[in-house]
Amino acid sequence: MDNPDNSYSQAFKQIAKTANSSLPFKRVLTSIAKSTAKALKAAGCSIMLLNAQKEYLDIVAAHGLSDLYLRKGALNAHRSLPDILEGKVVAIFDVSQDKRAQYPEAAEMERISSILGAPLLQKTEVVGEVRIYTQEPRHFSQGDKDFLAAVANMLAITLEKTELYQLLEAEHRKKITKQRNLTEAPELPASSLRPSSFGHPSEEEFARLLDFYRIEWLYEPRSFPLAWQNSKVAEMFTPDFYLPELDLYIELTTIKQSLITEKNRKLRRLKQLHPEINIKLLNKNDYLRLLAKYGYGPLGETKVQGIDRVLFSHTQIERQTKALAERISHDYVGHQLVLVGILKGVICFMADLMQHISLPLTLDFMAISYYGSNAEPAVKITKDLDTTIAGLDVLMVEDIVDTGMTLNYVLDHLRSHKPASLHVCTLLDKRVRRLVDVSLDYIGFEIPDEFVVGYGLDYHGEYRNLPFIGALNPELVQEGRGK
Ligand code: 5GP
């Protein structure tokens, strides 16, 4: 380090001592933020953690920053200093001119000119960031950068020791396993940004409903200044929720007219200042209607009747389907594919999957029916393929593989037509129930032994139109088969 008076090594000694102290975790972080800002002669310092999906940076401790600045909003990790995600130390000389700065107005009000950020690295994985802010424009020296990187390392070690980190690590591990074999249930929505309490019971109820449908949400993620007096903010507006999947801010309200009028005024002002922002003022009936509009639950009912819990939201299915389609496109490059499905359960999955496969392909469908007893079930083909598959690369697309008997039968049938290759892609794999050993090449999700409906899957012909996959209450299900 090139600091002549050795103040960096003194400061670092102090930081290491704090990190190793028995102070409560939050105090340790705040104290490190303070020492870091002081050593670097910066106006402020913040320590941020990435959420499990690596989409948002959430401030967990800070020093020298106003409440207003801290509440400016969660930072989108990809837009904000993307180099941090690659493990690099990043310097911004002029926040007002740099496209990477996400809230330049908030920075201007805080009189921030320059930012220096260093990644919190766990081995090679970025879990957060430590950032300092200066009021005077500053070209950071290599010594400044080395010092902040050293603090970041110390913070990463401290985090590893904490319960908070253990929670994060569990989520990260889950995500990594999922990326490797694509069979783990997806993580819960935006959980690391959960508030410890809500401002109003209706907000908590709304959050629970969003959780039920596994819709990602952020609580009070951003404050918007609405009015200024002598260059100071005189009025602010903080919407209750942000739903990243819908790019929608939501402000909840009761039916009390005086509150609605006031909130409507703020919303109008916000829309004048930020026409690009999508925001809705909702009371309870409105938000049930909104969920219904996006396909979540029939109008007027909080939850879909008979569904115990949602296993996979539409967004989660969409992401996994895309990932499967990308793998298929990669594996079959240079080939012409024939996708074969069995009606009717596969319709949603087939329709979405094929749109993301970037290869020339054709489609064909079969239909089957079941006969025999529960003890000795048997399958027969009621509609065969319309086209010939001899010499072609066939990918059998399935909605769900349960005992494997249906798939086994259909694969035997397809093999008799002598395709050049025959592989299987299934959205759901209920592996615990397998009776026949069939090999699956592409798997969306592995699921437990539960009867599921939605996204094409039915119960007595119903539920196919739900945009998500949910577990049906077993009491409603006597026997479950329904192509
Ligand atoms: P398998 O022959 O592998 O036991 O399952 C064949 C068919 O049973 C599936 O293609 C599907 O139509 C139906 N099935 C199995 N499990 C479920 C389930 O959890 N939900 C629904 N809706 N159908 C299922």
Short mmCIF file of C-alpha atoms and ligand atoms in Angstrom, two decimals:
data_model
loop_
_atom_site.label_atom_id
_atom_site.label_comp_id
_atom_site.label_asym_id
_atom_site.label_seq_id
_atom_site.Cartn_x
_atom_site.Cartn_y
_atom_site.Cartn_z
CA MET A 1 0.00 0.00 0.00
CA ASP A 2 1.36 3.40 -0.88
CA ASN A 3 -0.06 5.43 1.98
CA PRO A 4 2.92 7.32 3.42
CA ASP A 5 1.78 7.65 7.02
CA ASN A 6 0.88 4.00 7.27
CA SER A 7 -2.68 4.89 8.18
CA TYR A 8 -4.10 2.11 6.01
CA SER A 9 -2.28 -0.62 7.89
CA GLN A 10 -3.36 0.97 11.22
CA ALA A 11 -6.96 1.14 10.01
CA PHE A 12 -6.82 -2.42 8.75
CA LYS A 13 -5.56 -3.65 12.14
CA GLN A 14 -8.56 -1.93 13.74
CA ILE A 15 -10.96 -3.46 11.21
CA ALA A 16 -9.54 -6.95 11.74
CA LYS A 17 -9.94 -6.50 15.51
CA THR A 18 -13.57 -5.42 15.09
CA ALA A 19 -14.26 -8.32 12.74
CA ASN A 20 -12.92 -10.71 15.32
CA SER A 21 -14.81 -9.13 18.24
CA SER A 22 -17.88 -10.49 19.96
CA LEU A 23 -20.00 -7.46 18.99
CA PRO A 24 -23.40 -8.18 17.42
CA PHE A 25 -23.01 -8.79 13.70
CA LYS A 26 -24.79 -5.64 12.58
CA ARG A 27 -22.59 -3.50 14.86
CA VAL A 28 -19.47 -5.17 13.48
CA LEU A 29 -20.49 -4.26 9.93
CA THR A 30 -21.44 -0.69 10.81
CA SER A 31 -18.18 -0.21 12.67
CA ILE A 32 -16.18 -1.58 9.72
CA ALA A 33 -18.09 0.76 7.37
CA LYS A 34 -17.15 3.69 9.63
CA SER A 35 -13.46 2.77 9.88
CA THR A 36 -13.29 2.19 6.12
CA ALA A 37 -14.82 5.57 5.29
CA LYS A 38 -12.49 7.28 7.76
CA ALA A 39 -9.34 5.56 6.48
CA LEU A 40 -10.16 6.42 2.88
CA LYS A 41 -11.22 9.98 3.86
CA ALA A 42 -14.58 9.27 2.25
CA ALA A 43 -17.96 10.80 3.10
CA GLY A 44 -19.65 7.42 3.41
CA CYS A 45 -19.39 3.68 3.09
CA SER A 46 -21.96 0.96 2.47
CA ILE A 47 -21.81 -2.81 2.72
CA MET A 48 -24.17 -4.67 0.41
CA LEU A 49 -25.17 -8.29 -0.08
CA LEU A 50 -26.42 -9.91 -3.25
CA ASN A 51 -29.78 -11.65 -3.10
CA ALA A 52 -29.92 -15.34 -3.96
CA GLN A 53 -30.79 -14.71 -7.59
CA LYS A 54 -27.80 -12.33 -7.86
CA GLU A 55 -30.14 -9.66 -9.16
CA TYR A 56 -30.19 -7.10 -6.36
CA LEU A 57 -27.70 -5.58 -3.98
CA ASP A 58 -29.21 -4.85 -0.59
CA ILE A 59 -27.49 -2.47 1.85
CA VAL A 60 -26.96 -4.29 5.17
CA ALA A 61 -24.76 -1.69 6.90
CA ALA A 62 -23.64 1.85 6.18
CA HIS A 63 -21.89 4.87 7.60
CA GLY A 64 -22.13 8.55 6.66
CA LEU A 65 -25.07 8.23 4.28
CA SER A 66 -28.42 9.90 4.82
CA ASP A 67 -31.59 7.90 5.37
CA LEU A 68 -32.86 9.34 2.15
CA TYR A 69 -29.91 7.96 0.23
CA LEU A 70 -30.13 4.57 1.92
CA ARG A 71 -33.78 4.29 0.93
CA LYS A 72 -33.15 5.22 -2.69
CA GLY A 73 -33.79 1.65 -3.77
CA ALA A 74 -32.25 -1.78 -4.12
CA LEU A 75 -29.50 -1.78 -6.71
CA ASN A 76 -29.88 -3.92 -9.78
CA ALA A 77 -26.62 -5.89 -9.62
CA HIS A 78 -26.18 -6.24 -13.36
CA ARG A 79 -26.68 -2.57 -14.12
CA SER A 80 -24.74 -1.33 -11.14
CA LEU A 81 -21.00 -1.83 -11.57
CA PRO A 82 -21.25 -5.11 -13.52
CA ASP A 83 -17.46 -5.56 -13.16
CA ILE A 84 -18.05 -6.15 -9.44
CA LEU A 85 -19.93 -9.34 -10.36
CA GLU A 86 -16.76 -10.42 -12.14
CA GLY A 87 -14.77 -9.88 -8.97
CA LYS A 88 -13.06 -6.61 -9.96
CA VAL A 89 -12.53 -3.40 -7.95
CA VAL A 90 -14.40 -0.59 -9.72
CA ALA A 91 -13.89 3.18 -9.56
CA ILE A 92 -16.33 5.81 -10.82
CA PHE A 93 -14.82 9.26 -11.09
CA ASP A 94 -17.95 11.27 -11.92
CA VAL A 95 -21.25 9.70 -10.82
CA SER A 96 -23.35 12.31 -12.64
CA GLN A 97 -21.80 11.38 -16.00
CA ASP A 98 -21.32 7.65 -15.58
CA LYS A 99 -24.01 5.39 -17.03
CA ARG A 100 -23.26 2.69 -14.44
CA ALA A 101 -24.61 4.89 -11.62
CA GLN A 102 -28.23 3.89 -11.09
CA TYR A 103 -29.57 6.74 -8.99
CA PRO A 104 -27.65 9.82 -10.17
CA GLU A 105 -30.32 12.21 -8.79
CA ALA A 106 -30.08 10.64 -5.35
CA ALA A 107 -26.27 10.80 -5.55
CA GLU A 108 -26.44 14.45 -6.54
CA MET A 109 -28.67 15.30 -3.57
CA GLU A 110 -26.21 13.47 -1.35
CA ARG A 111 -23.41 15.44 -3.07
CA ILE A 112 -21.60 12.25 -4.08
CA SER A 113 -19.07 12.68 -6.86
CA SER A 114 -16.95 9.52 -6.90
CA ILE A 115 -17.46 5.90 -5.91
CA LEU A 116 -15.01 3.08 -5.28
CA GLY A 117 -16.41 -0.46 -4.94
CA ALA A 118 -14.81 -3.81 -4.16
CA PRO A 119 -16.45 -7.25 -4.41
CA LEU A 120 -16.97 -9.49 -1.39
CA LEU A 121 -15.56 -12.75 -2.68
CA GLN A 122 -16.17 -16.18 -1.23
CA LYS A 123 -13.51 -18.18 -3.05
CA THR A 124 -14.43 -17.14 -6.60
CA GLU A 125 -18.09 -16.32 -5.93
CA VAL A 126 -19.22 -12.72 -5.44
CA VAL A 127 -21.63 -12.43 -2.48
CA GLY A 128 -21.72 -8.67 -2.03
CA GLU A 129 -19.87 -5.39 -2.28
CA VAL A 130 -18.29 -2.73 -0.10
CA ARG A 131 -18.46 0.76 -1.50
CA ILE A 132 -17.14 4.16 -0.47
CA TYR A 133 -18.43 7.54 -1.60
CA THR A 134 -16.56 10.83 -1.80
CA GLN A 135 -18.00 14.32 -2.13
CA GLU A 136 -15.02 15.72 -4.01
CA PRO A 137 -14.26 14.14 -7.41
CA ARG A 138 -11.40 11.75 -6.84
CA HIS A 139 -9.05 9.61 -8.89
CA PHE A 140 -8.52 6.65 -6.59
CA SER A 141 -4.94 5.46 -6.17
CA GLN A 142 -3.80 1.85 -6.34
CA GLY A 143 -3.29 2.11 -2.55
CA ASP A 144 -6.97 3.12 -2.08
CA LYS A 145 -8.07 0.18 -4.24
CA ASP A 146 -5.81 -2.32 -2.46
CA PHE A 147 -7.05 -1.14 0.93
CA LEU A 148 -10.73 -1.47 -0.04
CA ALA A 149 -10.08 -4.91 -1.58
CA ALA A 150 -8.43 -5.96 1.70
CA VAL A 151 -11.45 -4.70 3.69
CA ALA A 152 -13.72 -6.60 1.29
CA ASN A 153 -11.76 -9.78 1.97
CA MET A 154 -12.02 -9.27 5.70
CA LEU A 155 -15.78 -8.67 5.36
CA ALA A 156 -16.19 -11.82 3.30
CA ILE A 157 -14.48 -13.86 6.02
CA THR A 158 -16.61 -12.18 8.70
CA LEU A 159 -19.77 -12.91 6.76
CA GLU A 160 -18.84 -16.53 6.43
CA LYS A 161 -18.87 -16.83 10.18
CA THR A 162 -22.32 -15.41 10.59
CA GLU A 163 -25.76 -16.83 10.57
CA LEU A 164 -26.77 -14.39 7.85
CA TYR A 165 -24.08 -15.73 5.63
CA GLN A 166 -25.11 -19.31 6.39
CA LEU A 167 -28.58 -18.44 5.17
CA LEU A 168 -27.22 -16.88 2.02
CA GLU A 169 -24.85 -19.76 1.45
CA ALA A 170 -27.73 -22.25 1.62
CA GLU A 171 -29.52 -20.30 -1.07
CA HIS A 172 -26.40 -19.97 -3.20
CA ARG A 173 -25.70 -23.69 -2.90
CA LYS A 174 -29.25 -24.44 -3.94
CA LYS A 175 -28.83 -22.25 -6.97
CA ILE A 176 -25.52 -23.82 -7.97
CA THR A 177 -26.96 -27.35 -7.68
CA LYS A 178 -29.87 -26.23 -9.78
CA GLN A 179 -27.55 -24.87 -12.47
CA ARG A 180 -25.61 -28.13 -12.50
CA ASN A 181 -28.41 -30.66 -12.83
CA LEU A 182 -31.55 -28.57 -13.32
CA THR A 183 -33.53 -30.74 -10.96
CA GLU A 184 -33.72 -28.81 -7.67
CA ALA A 185 -36.75 -26.78 -6.69
CA PRO A 186 -36.07 -23.09 -7.33
CA GLU A 187 -35.26 -20.74 -4.50
CA LEU A 188 -37.90 -18.66 -2.80
CA PRO A 189 -38.53 -15.21 -4.20
CA ALA A 190 -36.23 -12.34 -3.20
CA SER A 191 -35.98 -13.76 0.31
CA SER A 192 -32.85 -11.92 1.39
CA LEU A 193 -34.71 -8.64 0.93
CA ARG A 194 -37.57 -9.59 3.21
CA PRO A 195 -38.46 -6.88 5.74
CA SER A 196 -38.54 -7.77 9.42
CA SER A 197 -41.92 -6.05 9.70
CA PHE A 198 -44.55 -4.43 7.49
CA GLY A 199 -46.11 -1.01 7.86
CA HIS A 200 -49.65 -2.39 7.69
CA PRO A 201 -51.30 -5.84 8.02
CA SER A 202 -52.69 -5.56 4.48
CA GLU A 203 -49.11 -5.32 3.18
CA GLU A 204 -48.18 -8.51 4.98
CA GLU A 205 -51.26 -10.22 3.57
CA PHE A 206 -50.37 -9.07 0.06
CA ALA A 207 -46.78 -10.33 0.52
CA ARG A 208 -48.12 -13.71 1.65
CA LEU A 209 -50.31 -13.90 -1.42
CA LEU A 210 -47.36 -13.08 -3.66
CA ASP A 211 -45.33 -15.77 -1.87
CA PHE A 212 -48.12 -18.29 -2.37
CA TYR A 213 -47.93 -17.69 -6.10
CA ARG A 214 -44.12 -17.49 -5.91
CA ILE A 215 -44.13 -14.05 -7.48
CA GLU A 216 -40.91 -12.18 -6.65
CA TRP A 217 -41.34 -8.96 -4.69
CA LEU A 218 -39.36 -6.24 -2.98
CA TYR A 219 -40.81 -4.28 -0.08
CA GLU A 220 -40.45 -0.48 -0.21
CA PRO A 221 -37.47 -0.80 -2.52
CA ARG A 222 -37.17 2.80 -3.58
CA SER A 223 -38.10 6.30 -2.45
CA PHE A 224 -38.93 8.97 -4.97
CA PRO A 225 -38.48 12.66 -4.10
CA LEU A 226 -41.66 14.53 -5.12
CA ALA A 227 -41.00 18.11 -3.99
CA TRP A 228 -38.01 20.24 -3.06
CA GLN A 229 -37.51 23.34 -0.92
CA ASN A 230 -34.22 25.25 -1.02
CA SER A 231 -32.68 22.29 -2.83
CA LYS A 232 -33.68 19.98 0.02
CA VAL A 233 -36.25 17.24 -0.45
CA ALA A 234 -39.56 18.33 1.09
CA GLU A 235 -41.74 15.40 0.08
CA MET A 236 -41.02 11.75 -0.67
CA PHE A 237 -43.04 8.83 -1.90
CA THR A 238 -42.10 5.21 -1.21
CA PRO A 239 -44.33 2.67 -2.98
CA ASP A 240 -45.08 -0.41 -0.87
CA PHE A 241 -43.93 -3.07 -3.31
CA TYR A 242 -41.99 -3.61 -6.49
CA LEU A 243 -42.68 -6.76 -8.54
CA PRO A 244 -39.57 -7.22 -10.73
CA GLU A 245 -41.17 -9.87 -12.98
CA LEU A 246 -43.94 -7.45 -13.95
CA ASP A 247 -41.74 -4.33 -13.64
CA LEU A 248 -44.53 -2.89 -11.51
CA TYR A 249 -44.60 -0.74 -8.36
CA ILE A 250 -47.62 -1.20 -6.11
CA GLU A 251 -49.04 1.09 -3.48
CA LEU A 252 -51.72 -0.48 -1.33
CA THR A 253 -54.55 1.53 0.10
CA THR A 254 -57.66 1.02 2.14
CA ILE A 255 -61.02 2.16 0.86
CA LYS A 256 -60.85 5.33 3.02
CA GLN A 257 -61.51 8.14 0.54
CA SER A 258 -59.24 10.77 2.14
CA LEU A 259 -56.24 8.42 1.90
CA ILE A 260 -57.04 7.49 -1.69
CA THR A 261 -57.23 11.15 -2.73
CA GLU A 262 -53.87 11.93 -1.12
CA LYS A 263 -52.18 8.88 -2.58
CA ASN A 264 -53.63 9.62 -6.01
CA ARG A 265 -52.14 13.10 -5.84
CA LYS A 266 -48.70 11.65 -5.06
CA LEU A 267 -49.03 9.11 -7.83
CA ARG A 268 -49.93 11.80 -10.37
CA ARG A 269 -46.90 13.82 -9.30
CA LEU A 270 -44.66 10.74 -9.49
CA LYS A 271 -45.90 9.96 -13.00
CA GLN A 272 -45.16 13.57 -14.04
CA LEU A 273 -41.60 13.31 -12.73
CA HIS A 274 -41.01 9.70 -13.84
CA PRO A 275 -43.28 8.85 -16.77
CA GLU A 276 -41.27 5.64 -17.33
CA ILE A 277 -42.39 4.18 -14.01
CA ASN A 278 -45.17 1.65 -13.96
CA ILE A 279 -47.14 2.05 -10.71
CA LYS A 280 -50.59 1.08 -9.53
CA LEU A 281 -52.64 2.11 -6.51
CA LEU A 282 -54.56 -0.92 -5.33
CA ASN A 283 -57.07 -1.78 -2.67
CA LYS A 284 -57.75 -5.39 -1.77
CA ASN A 285 -60.35 -5.99 -4.50
CA ASP A 286 -58.04 -4.37 -7.02
CA TYR A 287 -55.11 -6.56 -6.17
CA LEU A 288 -57.16 -9.73 -6.37
CA ARG A 289 -58.31 -8.51 -9.77
CA LEU A 290 -54.72 -7.75 -10.78
CA LEU A 291 -53.57 -11.24 -9.80
CA ALA A 292 -56.51 -12.66 -11.76
CA LYS A 293 -55.46 -10.61 -14.78
CA TYR A 294 -52.02 -12.19 -14.69
CA GLY A 295 -53.66 -15.61 -14.37
CA TYR A 296 -53.19 -15.98 -10.63
CA GLY A 297 -56.40 -17.17 -9.02
CA PRO A 298 -60.01 -16.70 -10.02
CA LEU A 299 -61.52 -13.29 -9.51
CA GLY A 300 -62.71 -12.65 -5.99
CA GLU A 301 -60.96 -15.66 -4.47
CA THR A 302 -57.66 -15.38 -2.70
CA LYS A 303 -56.34 -18.69 -3.88
CA VAL A 304 -57.23 -21.28 -6.48
CA GLN A 305 -59.62 -23.77 -4.95
CA GLY A 306 -58.03 -27.15 -4.26
CA ILE A 307 -54.43 -25.96 -4.72
CA ASP A 308 -52.46 -26.51 -1.54
CA ARG A 309 -49.40 -24.64 -2.66
CA VAL A 310 -47.76 -23.40 -5.81
CA LEU A 311 -44.67 -25.44 -6.67
CA PHE A 312 -43.46 -23.42 -9.64
CA SER A 313 -44.57 -19.96 -10.70
CA HIS A 314 -44.99 -19.09 -14.34
CA THR A 315 -41.72 -17.16 -14.28
CA GLN A 316 -39.85 -20.09 -12.80
CA ILE A 317 -41.29 -22.43 -15.45
CA GLU A 318 -40.43 -19.92 -18.14
CA ARG A 319 -36.81 -19.64 -16.98
CA GLN A 320 -36.35 -23.39 -16.77
CA THR A 321 -38.01 -23.99 -20.14
CA LYS A 322 -35.70 -21.44 -21.74
CA ALA A 323 -32.66 -23.07 -20.14
CA LEU A 324 -33.74 -26.49 -21.45
CA ALA A 325 -34.37 -25.08 -24.94
CA GLU A 326 -30.90 -23.52 -24.95
CA ARG A 327 -29.31 -26.86 -24.05
CA ILE A 328 -31.34 -28.63 -26.74
CA SER A 329 -30.42 -25.99 -29.35
CA HIS A 330 -26.76 -26.44 -28.43
CA ASP A 331 -26.82 -30.27 -28.42
CA TYR A 332 -28.67 -30.60 -31.74
CA VAL A 333 -26.89 -27.88 -33.67
CA GLY A 334 -26.73 -28.84 -37.37
CA HIS A 335 -29.64 -31.30 -37.00
CA GLN A 336 -33.30 -31.02 -37.91
CA LEU A 337 -35.43 -32.04 -34.95
CA VAL A 338 -38.84 -33.68 -34.70
CA LEU A 339 -40.55 -32.89 -31.42
CA VAL A 340 -43.13 -35.51 -30.43
CA GLY A 341 -45.66 -34.91 -27.67
CA ILE A 342 -48.53 -36.83 -26.11
CA LEU A 343 -51.81 -34.94 -25.95
CA LYS A 344 -53.05 -33.10 -24.01
CA GLY A 345 -50.94 -32.48 -20.91
CA VAL A 346 -47.87 -31.38 -22.84
CA ILE A 347 -49.48 -28.54 -24.81
CA CYS A 348 -48.24 -25.63 -22.66
CA PHE A 349 -44.73 -26.99 -22.24
CA MET A 350 -44.42 -27.93 -25.92
CA ALA A 351 -45.65 -24.52 -27.06
CA ASP A 352 -43.18 -22.64 -24.85
CA LEU A 353 -40.23 -24.99 -25.33
CA MET A 354 -40.34 -24.99 -29.13
CA GLN A 355 -40.38 -21.19 -29.29
CA HIS A 356 -37.01 -21.06 -27.55
CA ILE A 357 -35.32 -23.76 -29.66
CA SER A 358 -33.25 -22.01 -32.28
CA LEU A 359 -33.15 -24.86 -34.81
CA PRO A 360 -35.35 -25.91 -37.73
CA LEU A 361 -37.90 -28.37 -36.34
CA THR A 362 -41.22 -30.09 -36.97
CA LEU A 363 -43.93 -31.22 -34.56
CA ASP A 364 -46.05 -34.30 -34.20
CA PHE A 365 -48.47 -35.52 -31.55
CA MET A 366 -49.81 -38.83 -30.33
CA ALA A 367 -52.78 -39.56 -28.09
CA ILE A 368 -53.14 -42.49 -25.72
CA SER A 369 -55.67 -43.94 -23.34
CA TYR A 370 -55.35 -46.12 -20.31
CA TYR A 371 -57.25 -49.32 -19.60
CA GLY A 372 -56.91 -52.25 -17.25
CA SER A 373 -56.93 -52.04 -13.48
CA ASN A 374 -54.89 -49.94 -11.09
CA ALA A 375 -52.88 -53.04 -10.27
CA GLU A 376 -52.27 -53.85 -13.92
CA PRO A 377 -52.60 -50.67 -15.92
CA ALA A 378 -52.07 -50.76 -19.67
CA VAL A 379 -51.67 -48.13 -22.36
CA LYS A 380 -53.02 -48.01 -25.91
CA ILE A 381 -52.39 -45.54 -28.71
CA THR A 382 -55.56 -43.80 -29.85
CA LYS A 383 -53.79 -41.42 -32.27
CA ASP A 384 -50.52 -42.27 -33.95
CA LEU A 385 -48.01 -39.92 -35.56
CA ASP A 386 -49.11 -38.09 -38.72
CA THR A 387 -45.59 -38.07 -40.18
CA THR A 388 -42.84 -40.60 -40.65
CA ILE A 389 -39.88 -40.33 -38.30
CA ALA A 390 -37.60 -42.97 -39.88
CA GLY A 391 -34.03 -41.68 -40.07
CA LEU A 392 -34.88 -38.45 -38.18
CA ASP A 393 -33.72 -37.04 -34.84
CA VAL A 394 -36.68 -37.34 -32.50
CA LEU A 395 -37.05 -35.60 -29.16
CA MET A 396 -39.94 -36.93 -27.11
CA VAL A 397 -41.37 -34.05 -25.05
CA GLU A 398 -43.22 -34.99 -21.86
CA ASP A 399 -45.09 -32.94 -19.28
CA ILE A 400 -44.49 -35.38 -16.42
CA VAL A 401 -42.87 -38.78 -15.95
CA ASP A 402 -44.34 -40.64 -13.00
CA THR A 403 -44.04 -44.47 -12.94
CA GLY A 404 -42.43 -44.28 -16.39
CA MET A 405 -44.81 -46.87 -17.84
CA THR A 406 -46.40 -44.55 -20.40
CA LEU A 407 -43.08 -43.21 -21.61
CA ASN A 408 -41.59 -46.69 -21.81
CA TYR A 409 -44.48 -47.87 -23.96
CA VAL A 410 -44.39 -44.84 -26.26
CA LEU A 411 -40.59 -44.98 -26.66
CA ASP A 412 -40.82 -48.65 -27.71
CA HIS A 413 -43.42 -47.66 -30.26
CA LEU A 414 -41.30 -44.79 -31.62
CA ARG A 415 -38.18 -46.99 -31.78
CA SER A 416 -40.07 -49.41 -34.01
CA HIS A 417 -40.27 -46.55 -36.57
CA LYS A 418 -36.43 -46.46 -36.70
CA PRO A 419 -35.58 -42.81 -35.96
CA ALA A 420 -31.90 -41.79 -36.32
CA SER A 421 -31.91 -40.82 -32.63
CA LEU A 422 -34.46 -40.74 -29.83
CA HIS A 423 -34.12 -38.70 -26.64
CA VAL A 424 -36.48 -37.47 -23.94
CA CYS A 425 -37.18 -34.04 -22.46
CA THR A 426 -39.59 -33.80 -19.54
CA LEU A 427 -40.70 -30.76 -17.61
CA LEU A 428 -41.42 -32.71 -14.41
CA ASP A 429 -39.78 -35.83 -13.06
CA LYS A 430 -41.62 -37.57 -10.21
CA ARG A 431 -38.65 -39.88 -9.73
CA VAL A 432 -39.69 -41.32 -6.36
CA ARG A 433 -42.59 -43.13 -8.05
CA ARG A 434 -40.57 -44.73 -10.85
CA LEU A 435 -41.39 -48.38 -11.65
CA VAL A 436 -39.82 -48.66 -15.11
CA ASP A 437 -36.28 -47.49 -15.71
CA VAL A 438 -36.47 -44.93 -18.52
CA SER A 439 -33.60 -42.59 -19.26
CA LEU A 440 -34.39 -38.88 -19.31
CA ASP A 441 -32.04 -36.57 -21.17
CA TYR A 442 -33.49 -33.17 -20.24
CA ILE A 443 -35.32 -32.56 -16.96
CA GLY A 444 -36.98 -29.31 -15.89
CA PHE A 445 -37.79 -30.02 -12.25
CA GLU A 446 -37.72 -33.06 -10.02
CA ILE A 447 -40.87 -33.12 -7.88
CA PRO A 448 -41.93 -35.05 -4.77
CA ASP A 449 -44.74 -37.61 -4.72
CA GLU A 450 -47.61 -35.16 -5.05
CA PHE A 451 -50.39 -34.83 -7.57
CA VAL A 452 -49.76 -31.66 -9.54
CA VAL A 453 -51.94 -29.62 -11.85
CA GLY A 454 -51.66 -26.52 -14.02
CA TYR A 455 -49.60 -25.48 -17.05
CA GLY A 456 -51.36 -28.15 -19.14
CA LEU A 457 -51.70 -30.80 -16.42
CA ASP A 458 -55.25 -31.59 -15.40
CA TYR A 459 -57.42 -33.15 -12.78
CA HIS A 460 -60.59 -34.54 -14.39
CA GLY A 461 -60.01 -32.24 -17.35
CA GLU A 462 -59.74 -29.06 -15.26
CA TYR A 463 -56.89 -26.82 -14.04
CA ARG A 464 -54.95 -27.05 -17.34
CA ASN A 465 -55.22 -23.29 -17.85
CA LEU A 466 -53.43 -22.28 -14.63
CA PRO A 467 -50.19 -20.51 -15.56
CA PHE A 468 -48.33 -22.14 -12.65
CA ILE A 469 -47.86 -25.70 -11.37
CA GLY A 470 -49.50 -26.41 -8.04
CA ALA A 471 -49.98 -29.38 -5.73
CA LEU A 472 -53.62 -30.42 -5.51
CA ASN A 473 -55.06 -31.15 -2.11
CA PRO A 474 -54.89 -34.98 -1.80
CA GLU A 475 -58.39 -35.07 -0.30
CA LEU A 476 -59.72 -33.87 -3.63
CA VAL A 477 -57.82 -36.52 -5.52
CA GLN A 478 -59.08 -40.08 -5.48
CA GLU A 479 -57.29 -41.40 -8.54
CA GLY A 480 -55.12 -39.29 -10.75
CA ARG A 481 -54.73 -39.81 -14.40
CA GLY A 482 -55.81 -37.46 -17.09
CA LYS A 483 -54.14 -37.06 -20.42
P1 5GP B 1 -46.59 -42.61 -15.80
O1 5GP B 1 -46.97 -43.56 -16.88
O2 5GP B 1 -45.16 -42.16 -15.88
O3 5GP B 1 -46.93 -43.18 -14.44
O4 5GP B 1 -47.51 -41.31 -15.89
C1 5GP B 1 -48.24 -41.10 -16.99
C2 5GP B 1 -49.19 -39.99 -16.92
O5 5GP B 1 -49.89 -39.90 -15.68
C3 5GP B 1 -48.58 -38.64 -17.10
O6 5GP B 1 -48.21 -38.40 -18.43
C4 5GP B 1 -49.72 -37.78 -16.62
O7 5GP B 1 -50.69 -37.66 -17.61
C5 5GP B 1 -50.30 -38.59 -15.50
N1 5GP B 1 -49.75 -38.08 -14.22
C6 5GP B 1 -48.83 -38.63 -13.43
N2 5GP B 1 -48.59 -37.85 -12.36
C7 5GP B 1 -49.40 -36.78 -12.49
C8 5GP B 1 -49.64 -35.62 -11.70
O8 5GP B 1 -49.02 -35.37 -10.64
N3 5GP B 1 -50.56 -34.74 -12.17
C9 5GP B 1 -51.24 -34.93 -13.33
N4 5GP B 1 -52.13 -34.01 -13.68
N5 5GP B 1 -51.06 -36.02 -14.08
C10 5GP B 1 -50.14 -36.93 -13.68
#
